[in-house]
Structures are given as C-alpha cells and as structure tokens.
C-alpha cells in the first residue's frame, strides 16, 4: 500500500512546530538589561578615583624631577662660583692664600750728594780801591729736580788768609731766613756778596776803625749748610 506524500508548508511561512508539536525554531534572543543608576555612580566614582591617583603619581614624579634638577643646578652654580671642593677622607682643603698686593714704589727723589757748592770771585786780582764780589754757586748734578734751601740761614761767605780768619758773612748778619728753591737737573742758583775788605769777628764785636784787609792773597770758601766748596784764591793789591 503506497504512502501519501507529506503536505508542504505554505510558501512564505516558517514552520514553528513539527508534526509532533515541538518547537523547531532557534533560541530566542536575550533581552539586555541596562545598568541601574547606582552602578553608573559606582563606575564614575571608581574612574574619578583612578584619575586622581594617576594625577597624583604624575605630580609626584614632576616634583621629584624638579627637585633633582634644582639640586643639580645649585651644585653647578656653587662649583662655578669658585668654591673649593672638600676632599674625601675627612681632610679639609687648605684655603688658598691671598696673593700679596703689589706695593706701590716710592716716587724717586733726588740725590742730595749730587748737589754741589762752588766758590768764585769776579776777578782774580783787585786794585787798592776795588771791592771783590764773592759768588756762591749751587749746582744740581743729578738727573732729578732737587729742593735746596739757599736762604741766608744756610749761606756763609768766609774769607781767610793762612790761619787768620778775616771775614764771615755770618758774624754780623742782620737776619737769618730760609729760601727753598727747586733746582732742575744740570741747573744752578747763585748768590753774590760784595765784600768791602773789612774784617769781622764772631758775635759781631766792634773792631778798631781802619782795620781792613791789606795786600796779599786770600782764600774764599762758600758754605751752604753742611756743604763746603773748594777754596777760591784771589789777590788784593
């Protein structure tokens, strides 16, 4: 006996059950449930805490790096400032001794030994009525200017004849004054004293009238302080 073919399902419809009444379709899709507001709040709090932690770590790292850079800068600045590094081993470096300051040299002064005094007369021989002119000359023989006191307090015109002291300008000098002059190198200062052929004694004591130097040879010596000239010889007729 022949079996009848099974009836086909109508086109355009999906069979939901087999002939036995069982479900032949696949599993139904699951319904997704949205998180509750409390879950959202917990997630936001967790994300905020994590963000704060990360920011704190970043800030700490930046502060550490900044402190290290600052310390390195101070160390470099201290080294460049000329501070002496301390040696290891507990020893202390000796402070460098200060170089002695240069002492300014004293300004050069003239050599007073090169200042000389000479004596001269305006003539070598004088007639009975002529009066000799005695000249004291001070010369700077050095290479620097010299200050010299050529006042009457330092000068003396002395005339002698052998051992006889005939005349001295200091015996009856009216005043004794100082006169300091600067004499240039190689230059001279002169002082003239006209001698009347009269005699004098120390203290300007009075001598007998008519006592004057007679004919003969005389020696003139010029003095300036401690300096004494070589003798200059002249003749009175």
PDB file of C-alpha atoms in Angstrom:
ATOM      1  CA  UNK A   1       0.000   0.000   0.000  1.00  0.00           C
ATOM      2  CA  UNK A   2       1.557   3.323  -1.078  1.00  0.00           C
ATOM      3  CA  UNK A   3       2.164   6.207   1.387  1.00  0.00           C
ATOM      4  CA  UNK A   4       0.873   9.663   0.624  1.00  0.00           C
ATOM      5  CA  UNK A   5       3.492  12.362   0.422  1.00  0.00           C
ATOM      6  CA  UNK A   6       3.588  14.818   3.306  1.00  0.00           C
ATOM      7  CA  UNK A   7       1.889  18.103   2.688  1.00  0.00           C
ATOM      8  CA  UNK A   8       4.304  21.029   2.143  1.00  0.00           C
ATOM      9  CA  UNK A   9       4.104  24.022   4.239  1.00  0.00           C
ATOM     10  CA  UNK A  10       2.678  27.045   2.632  1.00  0.00           C
ATOM     11  CA  UNK A  11       5.183  29.289   0.965  1.00  0.00           C
ATOM     12  CA  UNK A  12       6.214  32.371   2.884  1.00  0.00           C
ATOM     13  CA  UNK A  13       5.660  30.858   6.335  1.00  0.00           C
ATOM     14  CA  UNK A  14       8.140  29.260   8.626  1.00  0.00           C
ATOM     15  CA  UNK A  15       7.210  26.186  10.384  1.00  0.00           C
ATOM     16  CA  UNK A  16       7.160  26.696  14.071  1.00  0.00           C
ATOM     17  CA  UNK A  17       6.391  23.205  15.190  1.00  0.00           C
ATOM     18  CA  UNK A  18       6.938  19.780  13.690  1.00  0.00           C
ATOM     19  CA  UNK A  19       4.225  17.270  13.262  1.00  0.00           C
ATOM     20  CA  UNK A  20       4.678  16.196  16.838  1.00  0.00           C
ATOM     21  CA  UNK A  21       4.032  19.749  18.077  1.00  0.00           C
ATOM     22  CA  UNK A  22       7.641  20.526  19.116  1.00  0.00           C
ATOM     23  CA  UNK A  23       9.419  23.886  18.596  1.00  0.00           C
ATOM     24  CA  UNK A  24      11.759  23.697  15.657  1.00  0.00           C
ATOM     25  CA  UNK A  25      12.862  27.415  15.617  1.00  0.00           C
ATOM     26  CA  UNK A  26      16.326  28.553  17.164  1.00  0.00           C
ATOM     27  CA  UNK A  27      16.789  30.086  20.652  1.00  0.00           C
ATOM     28  CA  UNK A  28      15.065  33.358  21.284  1.00  0.00           C
ATOM     29  CA  UNK A  29      17.334  36.497  21.620  1.00  0.00           C
ATOM     30  CA  UNK A  30      18.122  37.512  25.270  1.00  0.00           C
ATOM     31  CA  UNK A  31      16.840  40.834  26.452  1.00  0.00           C
ATOM     32  CA  UNK A  32      19.849  43.177  27.540  1.00  0.00           C
ATOM     33  CA  UNK A  33      19.171  44.894  30.809  1.00  0.00           C
ATOM     34  CA  UNK A  34      20.519  48.474  31.284  1.00  0.00           C
ATOM     35  CA  UNK A  35      22.701  49.060  34.408  1.00  0.00           C
ATOM     36  CA  UNK A  36      20.982  50.765  37.241  1.00  0.00           C
ATOM     37  CA  UNK A  37      21.866  54.411  38.259  1.00  0.00           C
ATOM     38  CA  UNK A  38      23.727  53.068  41.315  1.00  0.00           C
ATOM     39  CA  UNK A  39      26.071  51.101  39.043  1.00  0.00           C
ATOM     40  CA  UNK A  40      26.712  54.236  36.968  1.00  0.00           C
ATOM     41  CA  UNK A  41      27.562  56.142  40.139  1.00  0.00           C
ATOM     42  CA  UNK A  42      29.968  53.452  41.337  1.00  0.00           C
ATOM     43  CA  UNK A  43      31.659  53.415  37.932  1.00  0.00           C
ATOM     44  CA  UNK A  44      32.032  57.210  37.911  1.00  0.00           C
ATOM     45  CA  UNK A  45      33.471  57.191  41.451  1.00  0.00           C
ATOM     46  CA  UNK A  46      35.937  54.443  40.515  1.00  0.00           C
ATOM     47  CA  UNK A  47      37.006  56.292  37.331  1.00  0.00           C
ATOM     48  CA  UNK A  48      37.383  59.577  39.272  1.00  0.00           C
ATOM     49  CA  UNK A  49      39.497  57.899  41.958  1.00  0.00           C
ATOM     50  CA  UNK A  50      41.708  56.261  39.350  1.00  0.00           C
ATOM     51  CA  UNK A  51      42.141  59.618  37.588  1.00  0.00           C
ATOM     52  CA  UNK A  52      43.105  61.349  40.851  1.00  0.00           C
ATOM     53  CA  UNK A  53      45.603  58.583  41.607  1.00  0.00           C
ATOM     54  CA  UNK A  54      47.191  58.943  38.165  1.00  0.00           C
ATOM     55  CA  UNK A  55      47.355  62.741  38.531  1.00  0.00           C
ATOM     56  CA  UNK A  56      48.923  62.357  41.987  1.00  0.00           C
ATOM     57  CA  UNK A  57      51.582  59.995  40.612  1.00  0.00           C
ATOM     58  CA  UNK A  58      52.321  62.399  37.751  1.00  0.00           C
ATOM     59  CA  UNK A  59      52.583  65.388  40.132  1.00  0.00           C
ATOM     60  CA  UNK A  60      54.885  63.456  42.466  1.00  0.00           C
ATOM     61  CA  UNK A  61      57.129  62.498  39.565  1.00  0.00           C
ATOM     62  CA  UNK A  62      57.299  66.081  38.313  1.00  0.00           C
ATOM     63  CA  UNK A  63      58.168  67.345  41.815  1.00  0.00           C
ATOM     64  CA  UNK A  64      60.909  64.730  42.176  1.00  0.00           C
ATOM     65  CA  UNK A  65      62.407  65.601  38.786  1.00  0.00           C
ATOM     66  CA  UNK A  66      62.161  69.346  39.578  1.00  0.00           C
ATOM     67  CA  UNK A  67      63.927  68.855  42.928  1.00  0.00           C
ATOM     68  CA  UNK A  68      66.682  66.823  41.274  1.00  0.00           C
ATOM     69  CA  UNK A  69      67.178  69.442  38.549  1.00  0.00           C
ATOM     70  CA  UNK A  70      67.226  72.235  41.165  1.00  0.00           C
ATOM     71  CA  UNK A  71      69.822  70.412  43.269  1.00  0.00           C
ATOM     72  CA  UNK A  72      71.982  69.797  40.191  1.00  0.00           C
ATOM     73  CA  UNK A  73      71.684  73.469  39.203  1.00  0.00           C
ATOM     74  CA  UNK A  74      72.719  74.616  42.684  1.00  0.00           C
ATOM     75  CA  UNK A  75      75.678  72.235  42.635  1.00  0.00           C
ATOM     76  CA  UNK A  76      76.821  73.539  39.234  1.00  0.00           C
ATOM     77  CA  UNK A  77      76.319  77.161  40.327  1.00  0.00           C
ATOM     78  CA  UNK A  78      78.310  76.512  43.522  1.00  0.00           C
ATOM     79  CA  UNK A  79      81.139  74.949  41.517  1.00  0.00           C
ATOM     80  CA  UNK A  80      81.178  77.816  39.020  1.00  0.00           C
ATOM     81  CA  UNK A  81      81.145  80.334  41.880  1.00  0.00           C
ATOM     82  CA  UNK A  82      84.691  79.388  42.789  1.00  0.00           C
ATOM     83  CA  UNK A  83      84.055  77.389  46.000  1.00  0.00           C
ATOM     84  CA  UNK A  84      86.809  74.947  46.854  1.00  0.00           C
ATOM     85  CA  UNK A  85      85.555  71.319  46.752  1.00  0.00           C
ATOM     86  CA  UNK A  86      86.182  69.435  50.001  1.00  0.00           C
ATOM     87  CA  UNK A  87      88.389  66.350  49.575  1.00  0.00           C
ATOM     88  CA  UNK A  88      87.117  62.941  50.658  1.00  0.00           C
ATOM     89  CA  UNK A  89      88.608  61.062  53.564  1.00  0.00           C
ATOM     90  CA  UNK A  90      87.776  63.599  56.281  1.00  0.00           C
ATOM     91  CA  UNK A  91      90.512  66.047  55.290  1.00  0.00           C
ATOM     92  CA  UNK A  92      89.801  69.739  54.960  1.00  0.00           C
ATOM     93  CA  UNK A  93      91.198  71.546  51.962  1.00  0.00           C
ATOM     94  CA  UNK A  94      93.520  74.395  52.864  1.00  0.00           C
ATOM     95  CA  UNK A  95      92.156  77.765  51.826  1.00  0.00           C
ATOM     96  CA  UNK A  96      94.195  79.294  49.029  1.00  0.00           C
ATOM     97  CA  UNK A  97      96.444  82.025  50.331  1.00  0.00           C
ATOM     98  CA  UNK A  98      95.690  85.502  49.041  1.00  0.00           C
ATOM     99  CA  UNK A  99      98.304  86.863  46.715  1.00  0.00           C
ATOM    100  CA  UNK A 100     100.186  89.764  48.284  1.00  0.00           C
ATOM    101  CA  UNK A 101      99.081  93.114  46.995  1.00  0.00           C
ATOM    102  CA  UNK A 102     101.613  94.951  44.953  1.00  0.00           C
ATOM    103  CA  UNK A 103     103.292  97.666  46.984  1.00  0.00           C
ATOM    104  CA  UNK A 104     103.462 100.905  45.054  1.00  0.00           C
ATOM    105  CA  UNK A 105     107.033 102.016  44.613  1.00  0.00           C
ATOM    106  CA  UNK A 106     108.004 105.281  46.234  1.00  0.00           C
ATOM    107  CA  UNK A 107     108.398 108.221  43.935  1.00  0.00           C
ATOM    108  CA  UNK A 108     112.065 108.797  43.109  1.00  0.00           C
ATOM    109  CA  UNK A 109     113.833 111.597  44.930  1.00  0.00           C
ATOM    110  CA  UNK A 110     116.953 113.487  44.041  1.00  0.00           C
ATOM    111  CA  UNK A 111     120.333 112.549  45.447  1.00  0.00           C
ATOM    112  CA  UNK A 112     121.430 115.436  47.643  1.00  0.00           C
ATOM    113  CA  UNK A 113     125.014 114.207  47.364  1.00  0.00           C
ATOM    114  CA  UNK A 114     124.954 115.343  43.752  1.00  0.00           C
ATOM    115  CA  UNK A 115     124.136 118.903  44.825  1.00  0.00           C
ATOM    116  CA  UNK A 116     127.465 120.743  44.963  1.00  0.00           C
ATOM    117  CA  UNK A 117     128.646 124.182  46.110  1.00  0.00           C
ATOM    118  CA  UNK A 118     131.428 126.166  44.462  1.00  0.00           C
ATOM    119  CA  UNK A 119     133.088 129.499  45.295  1.00  0.00           C
ATOM    120  CA  UNK A 120     134.271 132.122  42.836  1.00  0.00           C
ATOM    121  CA  UNK A 121     135.277 135.795  42.630  1.00  0.00           C
ATOM    122  CA  UNK A 122     134.530 138.164  39.788  1.00  0.00           C
ATOM    123  CA  UNK A 123     138.252 138.828  39.376  1.00  0.00           C
ATOM    124  CA  UNK A 124     141.489 137.127  40.256  1.00  0.00           C
ATOM    125  CA  UNK A 125     143.240 140.344  41.380  1.00  0.00           C
ATOM    126  CA  UNK A 126     141.921 143.652  42.720  1.00  0.00           C
ATOM    127  CA  UNK A 127     143.387 147.150  42.867  1.00  0.00           C
ATOM    128  CA  UNK A 128     143.565 149.218  46.074  1.00  0.00           C
ATOM    129  CA  UNK A 129     140.075 150.705  45.617  1.00  0.00           C
ATOM    130  CA  UNK A 130     138.301 147.675  44.145  1.00  0.00           C
ATOM    131  CA  UNK A 131     135.919 145.542  46.199  1.00  0.00           C
ATOM    132  CA  UNK A 132     135.767 141.822  45.481  1.00  0.00           C
ATOM    133  CA  UNK A 133     132.401 140.241  44.644  1.00  0.00           C
ATOM    134  CA  UNK A 134     132.167 136.812  46.264  1.00  0.00           C
ATOM    135  CA  UNK A 135     129.883 134.304  44.483  1.00  0.00           C
ATOM    136  CA  UNK A 136     128.327 131.165  45.974  1.00  0.00           C
ATOM    137  CA  UNK A 137     127.025 128.754  43.344  1.00  0.00           C
ATOM    138  CA  UNK A 138     124.765 125.742  43.963  1.00  0.00           C
ATOM    139  CA  UNK A 139     124.555 123.160  41.157  1.00  0.00           C
ATOM    140  CA  UNK A 140     122.290 120.110  40.807  1.00  0.00           C
ATOM    141  CA  UNK A 141     124.465 117.474  39.195  1.00  0.00           C
ATOM    142  CA  UNK A 142     121.812 114.756  39.348  1.00  0.00           C
ATOM    143  CA  UNK A 143     119.117 113.644  36.911  1.00  0.00           C
ATOM    144  CA  UNK A 144     116.142 114.658  39.055  1.00  0.00           C
ATOM    145  CA  UNK A 145     114.979 118.070  40.344  1.00  0.00           C
ATOM    146  CA  UNK A 146     116.157 118.871  43.861  1.00  0.00           C
ATOM    147  CA  UNK A 147     114.740 121.170  46.508  1.00  0.00           C
ATOM    148  CA  UNK A 148     117.547 123.145  48.140  1.00  0.00           C
ATOM    149  CA  UNK A 149     117.449 125.729  50.932  1.00  0.00           C
ATOM    150  CA  UNK A 150     119.564 128.596  49.660  1.00  0.00           C
ATOM    151  CA  UNK A 151     118.448 131.132  52.301  1.00  0.00           C
ATOM    152  CA  UNK A 152     120.759 133.246  54.429  1.00  0.00           C
ATOM    153  CA  UNK A 153     120.210 130.763  57.272  1.00  0.00           C
ATOM    154  CA  UNK A 154     122.326 128.258  55.317  1.00  0.00           C
ATOM    155  CA  UNK A 155     124.842 130.502  53.497  1.00  0.00           C
ATOM    156  CA  UNK A 156     128.225 131.647  54.672  1.00  0.00           C
ATOM    157  CA  UNK A 157     130.892 133.626  52.781  1.00  0.00           C
ATOM    158  CA  UNK A 158     134.175 133.011  54.561  1.00  0.00           C
ATOM    159  CA  UNK A 159     137.486 134.762  53.792  1.00  0.00           C
ATOM    160  CA  UNK A 160     140.743 133.602  55.345  1.00  0.00           C
ATOM    161  CA  UNK A 161     144.420 134.326  54.955  1.00  0.00           C
ATOM    162  CA  UNK A 162     146.543 131.408  56.101  1.00  0.00           C
ATOM    163  CA  UNK A 163     145.363 130.610  59.643  1.00  0.00           C
ATOM    164  CA  UNK A 164     143.841 134.068  60.077  1.00  0.00           C
ATOM    165  CA  UNK A 165     140.050 134.277  59.922  1.00  0.00           C
ATOM    166  CA  UNK A 166     139.474 137.566  58.126  1.00  0.00           C
ATOM    167  CA  UNK A 167     135.757 137.796  57.452  1.00  0.00           C
ATOM    168  CA  UNK A 168     132.468 135.809  57.679  1.00  0.00           C
ATOM    169  CA  UNK A 169     129.072 136.929  56.435  1.00  0.00           C
ATOM    170  CA  UNK A 170     127.504 135.241  59.448  1.00  0.00           C
ATOM    171  CA  UNK A 171     129.273 137.357  62.050  1.00  0.00           C
ATOM    172  CA  UNK A 172     127.075 140.439  61.693  1.00  0.00           C
ATOM    173  CA  UNK A 173     124.188 139.072  59.649  1.00  0.00           C
ATOM    174  CA  UNK A 174     121.053 141.165  60.166  1.00  0.00           C
ATOM    175  CA  UNK A 175     118.558 138.321  59.547  1.00  0.00           C
ATOM    176  CA  UNK A 176     118.598 134.573  59.040  1.00  0.00           C
ATOM    177  CA  UNK A 177     115.966 133.399  56.590  1.00  0.00           C
ATOM    178  CA  UNK A 178     115.124 130.199  54.710  1.00  0.00           C
ATOM    179  CA  UNK A 179     114.615 130.150  50.957  1.00  0.00           C
ATOM    180  CA  UNK A 180     113.822 126.763  49.396  1.00  0.00           C
ATOM    181  CA  UNK A 181     114.142 126.510  45.648  1.00  0.00           C
ATOM    182  CA  UNK A 182     113.773 123.617  43.238  1.00  0.00           C
ATOM    183  CA  UNK A 183     116.862 123.280  41.101  1.00  0.00           C
ATOM    184  CA  UNK A 184     116.413 121.404  37.840  1.00  0.00           C
ATOM    185  CA  UNK A 185     118.961 118.777  36.755  1.00  0.00           C
ATOM    186  CA  UNK A 186     122.136 120.442  35.486  1.00  0.00           C
ATOM    187  CA  UNK A 187     120.982 123.888  36.616  1.00  0.00           C
ATOM    188  CA  UNK A 188     122.448 126.258  39.234  1.00  0.00           C
ATOM    189  CA  UNK A 189     121.496 129.016  41.654  1.00  0.00           C
ATOM    190  CA  UNK A 190     123.970 131.769  42.577  1.00  0.00           C
ATOM    191  CA  UNK A 191     124.265 134.356  45.351  1.00  0.00           C
ATOM    192  CA  UNK A 192     126.653 137.317  45.239  1.00  0.00           C
ATOM    193  CA  UNK A 193     128.164 139.113  48.215  1.00  0.00           C
ATOM    194  CA  UNK A 194     130.144 142.343  47.710  1.00  0.00           C
ATOM    195  CA  UNK A 195     132.951 142.366  50.290  1.00  0.00           C
ATOM    196  CA  UNK A 196     134.164 145.760  51.487  1.00  0.00           C
ATOM    197  CA  UNK A 197     137.564 144.326  52.598  1.00  0.00           C
ATOM    198  CA  UNK A 198     136.578 144.865  56.211  1.00  0.00           C
ATOM    199  CA  UNK A 199     137.408 142.397  58.965  1.00  0.00           C
ATOM    200  CA  UNK A 200     134.794 140.802  61.264  1.00  0.00           C
ATOM    201  CA  UNK A 201     134.750 138.684  64.408  1.00  0.00           C
ATOM    202  CA  UNK A 202     132.229 136.148  65.679  1.00  0.00           C
ATOM    203  CA  UNK A 203     129.374 137.779  67.580  1.00  0.00           C
ATOM    204  CA  UNK A 204     129.844 140.977  65.557  1.00  0.00           C
ATOM    205  CA  UNK A 205     132.018 142.542  68.219  1.00  0.00           C
ATOM    206  CA  UNK A 206     133.301 146.002  67.427  1.00  0.00           C
ATOM    207  CA  UNK A 207     136.751 146.151  65.970  1.00  0.00           C
ATOM    208  CA  UNK A 208     139.086 149.096  65.691  1.00  0.00           C
ATOM    209  CA  UNK A 209     138.435 151.501  62.845  1.00  0.00           C
ATOM    210  CA  UNK A 210     140.690 151.271  59.866  1.00  0.00           C
ATOM    211  CA  UNK A 211     141.225 147.551  60.407  1.00  0.00           C
ATOM    212  CA  UNK A 212     140.833 146.188  56.914  1.00  0.00           C
ATOM    213  CA  UNK A 213     142.417 143.506  54.831  1.00  0.00           C
ATOM    214  CA  UNK A 214     145.792 144.546  53.439  1.00  0.00           C
ATOM    215  CA  UNK A 215     147.566 143.469  50.317  1.00  0.00           C
ATOM    216  CA  UNK A 216     148.118 139.794  49.830  1.00  0.00           C
ATOM    217  CA  UNK A 217     146.499 136.525  48.793  1.00  0.00           C
ATOM    218  CA  UNK A 218     143.193 135.469  50.271  1.00  0.00           C
ATOM    219  CA  UNK A 219     141.078 132.373  50.205  1.00  0.00           C
ATOM    220  CA  UNK A 220     137.317 132.446  49.736  1.00  0.00           C
ATOM    221  CA  UNK A 221     135.240 129.430  50.869  1.00  0.00           C
ATOM    222  CA  UNK A 222     131.472 129.223  50.248  1.00  0.00           C
ATOM    223  CA  UNK A 223     129.299 127.183  52.624  1.00  0.00           C
ATOM    224  CA  UNK A 224     125.696 126.043  52.291  1.00  0.00           C
ATOM    225  CA  UNK A 225     124.596 124.126  55.327  1.00  0.00           C
ATOM    226  CA  UNK A 226     126.972 121.194  55.661  1.00  0.00           C
ATOM    227  CA  UNK A 227     128.267 121.569  52.103  1.00  0.00           C
ATOM    228  CA  UNK A 228     131.629 123.292  51.711  1.00  0.00           C
ATOM    229  CA  UNK A 229     133.124 124.499  48.443  1.00  0.00           C
ATOM    230  CA  UNK A 230     136.678 124.080  47.271  1.00  0.00           C
ATOM    231  CA  UNK A 231     138.767 127.230  48.008  1.00  0.00           C
ATOM    232  CA  UNK A 232     138.900 130.090  45.538  1.00  0.00           C
ATOM    233  CA  UNK A 233     142.110 132.174  45.730  1.00  0.00           C
ATOM    234  CA  UNK A 234     142.251 135.870  44.860  1.00  0.00           C
ATOM    235  CA  UNK A 235     144.694 138.742  45.393  1.00  0.00           C
ATOM    236  CA  UNK A 236     144.306 142.198  46.932  1.00  0.00           C
ATOM    237  CA  UNK A 237     146.797 144.891  45.927  1.00  0.00           C
TER     238      UNK A 237
END
